[in-house]
């Protein structure tokens, strides 16, 4: 029996409440909350517990912990409980809720629909319950410095001096471009803005990047080239009210639960839902058409669909004529993607291709939603060109209820990972660093000599790890990122972290990555910070401190500002609101945004260019902005076919990797959550029953997976979610996690993002006398031994 949850438990919205097998638990819990309610009927806090209890996803929290929360609230007089409205610090859906806290501890959260434009009354299990990490005993509370291989506590003064010496030493010996900075998409916009300013102004390098590179970098690249902005064109109307959803490579109910709930509601009300994924995800069960595709072949089926639409004259001629460039080259480039070719390569039967094409082409509005299944490929940017082409030829972009909607990942990857410019190629607001006028504008505002402003694009995150290999990058400063687990190929990432001459890490925990650091700086977490996050739908929303920082931890921006001061730069920001004012001055798409307005008006969707601009619910109503001097969208040919690696005798299975509902990335927050850690606390591999039978693998058995790049063990979970011949491994774990098997190259050409979604592997059983002593590249006889496994 596997301990993995079913994906049925997603949002704690009223429509997804009661779950099987927990009825007794629920009624007892409700009873207890109602008793509390009876003694304090006016109590918001009790209402919160009531809501929490009713809505709790099955077994997500231990019964004991849930009652603790109820008890805690009933023990306190109401006026002693603090209530703070803030934005969720997990994913980019951008849910808002009130945090109930007492004596520095988060008791619970409750959405306040008046302040929650995106989620209304919904949240998911993470937003509702997963704040135990904030009070965890092993939070970093004091700076640490390493002496002779051992950490010891240090004062801020000593720790900052050590960071300065470390960075400066490398800068002086090898030049500023031997340094690499990683900014954090968990942190606020204001934190990220000062981080990129620090890289450019203080250190003099554009080597700054963040987790977007491992994520939607190809989306940003592809959408900027085609439409203008590297962001969702859609707002909430499309999400809630479109006539047709096309979901590609998105495990929506687990990774973006509240979006999942919205989509399911609209589908119940009659919208069409087409899902393209190699895995039978929960959202696929709600689909009018679920098409299982071969991992890595999205361009193939999308081009095949475009070919069919053009051949049948189902395209939107008037829209293309008026608003789109490039039809003829696209028409020519898709000719090779015949129905037979699509079926052979991508596994999509011609009837499914045809019926989906007709649904899309004839829908009044259509939202194309996608996540990493479409993106994390060695031709990820081509995949985005392809889906954008499909949306454009069917005329579904620039419509209030339709458009292109990447579901972004980290809580603030849209803002802090992109808009704020912690990027090697762009200043804030996607203003290229190589453009002379931009350099002048920023140098002028920061009162720098223009020739001190770096003029070349810097390394992308993935390139930093490759440059370190070559000795071209010697030191790193990593804020709120855990690359030892999240970078492709843990073996490679570990080598790099070990070999760096200097490493500083700023985090809320002593992470696996931080263990390699010379200095560790303690930051505040989402519930102890102030500032803004920008959601997937471009809503800029306030984040507010609900509990005081632990020990000596400081907000990320404060640490960066203090460090800049050590280098002799006095920025003089008193608050995140001050920083936002500078952002607004220099970043046209944020030109009208200020903390005062956000407080008064709620979230503002960029572009919001001036004080009287109320933001932009959806993009491209009138014009595209892909190239200067043209208002037309620019279609690009997307003719890449094969993924970076294809199965052979030695590695006959295709592994894809991703997430589960109850865990978040490298687990620093969710693996500390009592209740959540009972679910998916360790790694597993999903194997189709047919494949399991072929290999003789039993459910729950430990198996070894070996790829061309590494090897690791995990528990087998036999399920028909993956197709035969394909396996799925979550990314959340150091031991047994997917990145023990993935590769650091090849990267996607334009975006330099890794191919997390396709890795060829072989499965062996523990008792087989194979692979263990061999290095993966030498496993040449593995295929001979494989069938023997089925003897078991
Ligand atoms: N619970 C939870 N939620 C999260 C996160 C988390 O760690 N935990 N992380 C957040 C972040 S940063 C991100 S970026 C998002 C990611 O959100 P998602 O991208 O939705 O999550 P994944 O599980 O990585 O992958 C999604 C799907 O891609 C499919 N897929 C794999 N290969 C292919 C392919 O070749 N083609 C197609 N079409 N599909 C393929 C997989 O089968 C899987 O169902 O989630 C965010 N939300
Ligand atoms: N195989 C495989 N690998 C993947 C993926 C995949 O699908 N498959 N997905 C990729 C994707 S999409 C992503 S986004 C990355 C995610 O990779 P990471 O960004 O490395 O993962 P997280 O665990 O979210 O790391 C965030 C870190 O920030 C810390 N933190 C939290 N809040 C704060 C704060 O306010 N300030 C500071 N300073 N630190 C804070 C956390 O403790 C944690 O250490 O993983 C990538 N890796
Ligand atoms: S859907 Fe995302 S933003 Fe909303 S509560 Fe869950 S983790 Fe937070
Ligand atoms: Mo992500």
mmCIF file of C-alpha atoms and ligand atoms in Angstrom, residues 184 186-187 211 214-215 372 376 410 479-483 485-487 506-509 511 523-526 529 556 657-659 664-669 731 738-739 742 756-757, ligand 2:
data_model
loop_
_atom_site.group_PDB
_atom_site.id
_atom_site.type_symbol
_atom_site.label_atom_id
_atom_site.label_comp_id
_atom_site.label_asym_id
_atom_site.label_seq_id
_atom_site.Cartn_x
_atom_site.Cartn_y
_atom_site.Cartn_z
ATOM 1 C CA UNK A 184 14.539 34.237 -4.546
ATOM 2 C CA UNK A 186 9.825 33.191 -2.537
ATOM 3 C CA UNK A 187 10.870 36.686 -1.480
ATOM 4 C CA UNK A 211 14.369 29.708 -10.131
ATOM 5 C CA UNK A 214 14.281 25.932 -13.941
ATOM 6 C CA UNK A 215 10.646 26.711 -14.497
ATOM 7 C CA UNK A 372 5.938 22.643 -16.816
ATOM 8 C CA UNK A 376 10.793 21.953 -19.088
ATOM 9 C CA UNK A 410 6.535 30.108 -6.986
ATOM 10 C CA UNK A 479 19.041 33.816 -1.512
ATOM 11 C CA UNK A 480 16.053 31.554 -0.924
ATOM 12 C CA UNK A 481 16.864 28.779 -3.382
ATOM 13 C CA UNK A 482 17.907 25.207 -2.662
ATOM 14 C CA UNK A 483 19.776 24.223 -5.811
ATOM 15 C CA UNK A 485 17.984 19.440 -4.810
ATOM 16 C CA UNK A 486 16.281 21.592 -7.424
ATOM 17 C CA UNK A 487 19.006 21.907 -10.083
ATOM 18 C CA UNK A 506 20.413 33.476 2.886
ATOM 19 C CA UNK A 507 17.483 31.307 3.884
ATOM 20 C CA UNK A 508 14.988 30.586 6.616
ATOM 21 C CA UNK A 509 16.524 27.139 7.267
ATOM 22 C CA UNK A 511 19.096 23.832 3.859
ATOM 23 C CA UNK A 523 15.920 35.712 6.626
ATOM 24 C CA UNK A 524 12.309 36.207 7.612
ATOM 25 C CA UNK A 525 9.681 33.948 6.062
ATOM 26 C CA UNK A 526 6.516 34.976 4.263
ATOM 27 C CA UNK A 529 7.815 39.859 5.906
ATOM 28 C CA UNK A 556 15.737 39.956 2.798
ATOM 29 C CA UNK A 657 9.262 14.445 -12.895
ATOM 30 C CA UNK A 658 7.167 16.907 -10.966
ATOM 31 C CA UNK A 659 5.108 17.543 -7.868
ATOM 32 C CA UNK A 664 6.403 21.936 -1.951
ATOM 33 C CA UNK A 665 9.639 21.760 -3.918
ATOM 34 C CA UNK A 666 12.644 20.830 -1.816
ATOM 35 C CA UNK A 667 10.386 20.358 1.202
ATOM 36 C CA UNK A 668 11.994 22.969 3.441
ATOM 37 C CA UNK A 669 8.552 24.197 4.455
ATOM 38 C CA UNK A 731 11.292 16.308 -7.452
ATOM 39 C CA UNK A 738 14.108 12.895 -9.558
ATOM 40 C CA UNK A 739 17.172 15.093 -9.795
ATOM 41 C CA UNK A 742 18.251 14.268 -14.524
ATOM 42 C CA UNK A 756 13.496 18.085 -16.383
ATOM 43 C CA UNK A 757 10.565 16.373 -18.034
HETATM 44 N N1 LIG B 2 13.350 17.247 -11.623
HETATM 45 C C1 LIG B 2 12.736 18.413 -11.474
HETATM 46 N N2 LIG B 2 13.397 19.435 -10.878
HETATM 47 C C2 LIG B 2 12.804 20.637 -10.743
HETATM 48 C C3 LIG B 2 11.490 20.848 -11.207
HETATM 49 C C4 LIG B 2 10.799 19.752 -11.813
HETATM 50 O O1 LIG B 2 9.632 19.854 -12.233
HETATM 51 N N3 LIG B 2 11.470 18.551 -11.928
HETATM 52 N N4 LIG B 2 10.922 22.079 -11.076
HETATM 53 C C5 LIG B 2 11.794 23.232 -11.026
HETATM 54 C C6 LIG B 2 11.043 24.431 -10.629
HETATM 55 S S1 LIG B 2 9.685 24.827 -11.568
HETATM 56 C C7 LIG B 2 11.369 25.208 -9.595
HETATM 57 S S2 LIG B 2 10.508 26.663 -9.331
HETATM 58 C C8 LIG B 2 12.518 24.863 -8.739
HETATM 59 C C9 LIG B 2 12.321 25.222 -7.293
HETATM 60 O O2 LIG B 2 13.523 25.089 -6.650
HETATM 61 P P1 LIG B 2 13.922 25.947 -5.377
HETATM 62 O O3 LIG B 2 13.530 27.364 -5.575
HETATM 63 O O4 LIG B 2 15.355 25.684 -5.101
HETATM 64 O O5 LIG B 2 12.992 25.226 -4.303
HETATM 65 P P2 LIG B 2 12.412 25.716 -2.934
HETATM 66 O O6 LIG B 2 12.379 24.529 -2.032
HETATM 67 O O7 LIG B 2 11.128 26.411 -3.151
HETATM 68 O O8 LIG B 2 13.504 26.708 -2.410
HETATM 69 C C10 LIG B 2 13.205 27.935 -1.884
HETATM 70 C C11 LIG B 2 14.124 28.196 -0.709
HETATM 71 O O9 LIG B 2 13.762 29.468 -0.171
HETATM 72 C C12 LIG B 2 13.656 29.396 1.252
HETATM 73 N N5 LIG B 2 12.746 30.473 1.624
HETATM 74 C C13 LIG B 2 11.414 30.451 1.787
HETATM 75 N N6 LIG B 2 10.946 31.684 2.044
HETATM 76 C C14 LIG B 2 12.011 32.518 2.044
HETATM 77 C C15 LIG B 2 12.161 33.926 2.229
HETATM 78 O O10 LIG B 2 11.209 34.667 2.428
HETATM 79 N N7 LIG B 2 13.430 34.417 2.134
HETATM 80 C C16 LIG B 2 14.510 33.632 1.893
HETATM 81 N N8 LIG B 2 15.713 34.176 1.805
HETATM 82 N N9 LIG B 2 14.377 32.289 1.723
HETATM 83 C C17 LIG B 2 13.158 31.755 1.782
HETATM 84 C C18 LIG B 2 13.212 27.984 1.493
HETATM 85 O O11 LIG B 2 13.550 27.563 2.792
HETATM 86 C C19 LIG B 2 13.974 27.199 0.414
HETATM 87 O O12 LIG B 2 15.247 26.818 0.858
HETATM 88 O O13 LIG B 2 12.781 23.458 -8.845
HETATM 89 C C20 LIG B 2 13.041 23.049 -10.149
HETATM 90 N N10 LIG B 2 13.499 21.666 -10.168
#
